[in-house]
Amino acid sequence: MKTRASCGAVAVLLALCALAAIATSAGAAPLGDDGGAEWQVEQPLPPPPEMPGVEPAPTPVSLGPIGDVEFYAPNRGALITAGNGGSVKAGVWFYDGTRWRELSNQCGATDGRIAWAGPDEFWTVSDGRAGQALASGTERPPVADNTLCHFAPGPNGNLEIVGSYASVPFQGNSYQAMHAAACLSASDCWFAGDELPAPQIGSFMLHWNGATLEPSPYLPEGHPVEDMRGFEGALFWSWRLRSTDRLLSARPPALLRIKTPASAEESPFESAGIENRLLYSPNEFSTALDYLHLSVGGDSIWAGAGAQVPGPAGSRQAGVTIERKLEGGEWTRVLGPVEEESEAQAPPGQQVFPEDGLDGIAAEPGTNSAWLALDSEEDINAPNRLARALVARIGSEGAVSDRLELPLLEDPHGALGAAQRIVCPATHDCWVSTVDGWMLHLATPLEREGSSPLSDSVFARIQAEEPITFRPADAGVPQEPVDELPEDNSGEASFTRNEEVIKPPPVEPAQVPVALLTHVRARVVHRTTLVLSFHLAVKATVRLLAVRHKKVVAHTAKQTLRRGNRSLTLKLNPRRWPEHLKLQTHALAPLPTQPTTSPNINSVSTSFVAPSRLLSTGLSF
């Protein structure tokens, strides 16, 4: 990381330099305006060794790459890690108000996410497991961040992994890597990530309705969804815009919302209203700004982004941009472009943070400020494990204070890596995870002593150092037998390999229902007539709706169709061209089942042939 000793003539930067000098000379002096809170390393010890007779490590170690840190309350927090390749396995850790403990050595992730659905329930975006069926004789399926784990109380009242969800790889509807997750309730959770595989256009999204996971992609455009937060009864989500995306409008919205639709015909997706704000400078491409990091604290939501590195050719460079919205209010600018700004000068965000990109933002509840996790632009895509974590606090009016490099120079821990994740569950109570897998905590002395330890029987076994070690099989994904020797419990000194011993017992494949709709194909003939063909597994009622601006502009009559290859025809009005297509279906007979070993399990093949103006139209079931 570059040394940040350069302070320009801007008054704010001079103030920052003074604050940095004070922080360096004062050591771990508490922040005067934050209840005497101070940043300190707060790292747990590694889990006890699994081998008997081996002494536990006496000192903290890296937890490995930490994908996400989320809190339901100050004494209910969870983080997900890829593990450190040694004493810490990939899995999930839990904070109970006193310290971090290993919650599970299952469901870890390369760069996972956590979504709290209630005080005793949360989801993780996790890595898949070796053993999924091959799509060919040689190609292994992708596993990074493309499965889900559901943690909730089991039949005995203890926290368990009650569900694990994955998909057969290399299919048109296979789960893609997911980068965002959030819940409005235990029966309303969303997960989103990479764009849909070609030739489909859209962003991959899944919806949990309390009983099942259902694909709910965003189809008008295809960009990777990167963050998602619940606020005002809806989910706000942001995505990364790239010049290489298959469909990119002139000024795509940087932020959208998911809400509960008023009717089955209405799309759950809508604009978040931030596109009316000035997020970009003149002559700045939308792809010059990175995705908006989101954070909710108390009665406000914050959205912040830095420059995308490298930036697009021909565009003005973006600066750090931050917006804030109070409940019931409009978006207001904290830091960013201003009307009629001079292009002879750097953007305001670049003047305040001339060398830094934004890695994260955390609204501090009970205040009008937020903490920022920063990194040098040259390191933003490859964070430095030998750097110190850079943080700063910004007020709602744009004033920056408490710019610190952590741990401070006199701290015996030394540099622990650049800051990556930052979260504030309460006033003067914030956490930063570093790229090297260390945790830094802002707290007052009283809070650091554990003034509010958790007392909840659901987590009692976790607090008793009994982590969850069992992850159920992924529903609908056939597993390959593993050719491993069984554990030798005979007590004999030697063991002779016997092929009959390691031969897996015959397992009857699970039976799952087939998809009602498959082989969906839509095309436009004679410029205005839409023909939708598909295959029905059983007799069903079917109705096709065309929606524009949340209103149905064309529809077919509800028809009862027999199983087999069928089609629907819909006349469209060019002046009221639909933005969204919805196919309503209801099976009138039990769906047949097939074994999970079938190569077509959960597959829905689709193709879409249409003029360019229809390419952005979505089709949902």
Steps between C-alpha positions, in 0.01 A plus 500: 500500500629847423603729787228757545705803606384721214243763600392758247393855546140399555399585856346159560824329406699723735265401779549136412878536518473661842275221622736237363793663680306514825400134468860395436635691801219398733523127432179319582342812644119476510291701256381801694166530323416128504449412866869440558499211252824385341604252230678185618586159360245250631594164350376162628719202572486222240269202567637216714697243295306194391789268577499379863800596707583807292505823700284789370680798352572759773483802270249631242555421133352618173148374430575498127318710238178635656223543244242675717428620855135566595324574830137455600579675829823606674516159671381295200756511222629257240789492258581256219852399406693289251729377779875542531598161359605371841354543847191692380270318260267665253178571684299745709587679826265655757531802731295491823592838651817371664712334229499321166452120500494240225134438414550245223782345301249455217364746242815710469555697182760652274323836534170417670212709630274493809132602519324508839134395473422530873673495840565124478509448124729596215617391154846476351622511143752217511729294281373181343646166599711254308295205382239672286420322174725575207358661190760322291767242552767755589346833597451574868210728595566845647459511878592854611211684670223319310315309773286602799487381862204568727581521875201478737391315816458127443253260664702504823505879517870532421630690201554269201550516127141417413542528124767500230417607145690461174432423135623271228786685328528610138125540447321813386348539848804393704580710805758769423752644745310720746634827647194643679243366746235657725173412672195708584361215710544127551276440199639769270870471414683587178837388364667647193827497312653457158323562173311210342705272274493581127292531293262606777498866604435587862628486857482174695267521802332248732203559731418304817125521571510312829454159340701481178774673307379633166701657216401867463757655264505866410475483121497850344880529537782272608756624754653338811300586813748589776310625809152485652341650813151518650356847567150648514341158445688436175838372389742745341757340271791625293704357217832547326471649151764391248559596140518127415146425627283350227231767530578844636262792463634854477449576872391187690374564854776447758249389765168314486241368746316172552158530659202273553284542187137597547387235253631201313526709183727764659878474488677506841780714352490877494733799495643617834473866398871571517535536123341844532799603706826609340712188553737580214705801395463641149683283247524217756379162377274294725764226486758734658330467841526172690189339650330671794586347839186514716451531876195554721530659842197603704278722285729540199660312215840598357636422153862557406736413216845587376651494156492175309860390433597503222257763377351504149702667226378847407315561827570758766636332812246437775551607859362354821122556491274464805121548530268470801124452536292546815182299551224661297739751348691547176860418422741777600860544395771451761798507266507502123451697181342844522306700245714684245828385655817591314658213314835676539497376860470149636151392612418590863527139613845474346608823671411357841635152425760563225663157505234277653225271387202392711491141633202536731267731689332455839231734631549556873159469672398788721721746314502694174826344388639190336837325506683429175742218419753636250790368297735650247367490146807308388422224754120503484481190277781317683499617865838506671537246782796698638318833520314656790123533484396852403172633642338843518174642629279729294204706619174549314620847393821362349749584778770232536664418836683222684707390203706216646732222390436194718653357705687815600877498461566434869267196506710182540289312243646695211331522161215249457388575145284754323141556617232304314171470691366758744178491704358696797231316702461787753623845596881506545496123430658409165700213352752486217631180343832510317612323186726282715208377712530713814226683693524858630236630743394855587350496849504672839683325787168394656371352175829320441464324833177343375230710664216320314587131452248294305270266690311288247457124524511471119869596508584322829694219333696748291593692815602169657756456218296235313495618138264365235678230300219359283374651175208316338517388139420756233143436390478396135874461446626142461813424698793295378629225731841580644762227479642526851607238751266477798638591840682206661338438837621141534803588710722279286845622407458440128223513247484340156305689235195310387313630197176357637541707815524832323235426241212738572174333586229529239298816553162550349494844336247744641191568294414863430218655297579599144451858388149582382638719217798417283632592155355851514551696178367844412509671162335796329339449161356765270666761726217513756394142578674316782501120480600316818557125467577261785460144629259418784580203720133461606163656427498862623331838477715757320472876447750744345513863614690794348580775752606861442551752780344252746184476287383207289495620139413166337407152615367170378195333646563242769516168318506140614761311298587133494854375558738515206630770266273804507508867397328833571458796263475859619440812288713797616454872449824666381404819686452310825785256466535285814792528739429169667333170409344278764382145439252383765468123534320259730545124478174302501664165568789378715835558334687181412829440678841400378819398682750770591753318281309608190705749296188712444413552862380857563589599144287741303633565153401835354566692185382843396482637148382860473584839349744721691225694679378178662839378615460673836161343568492259792316169516408362843304198609 
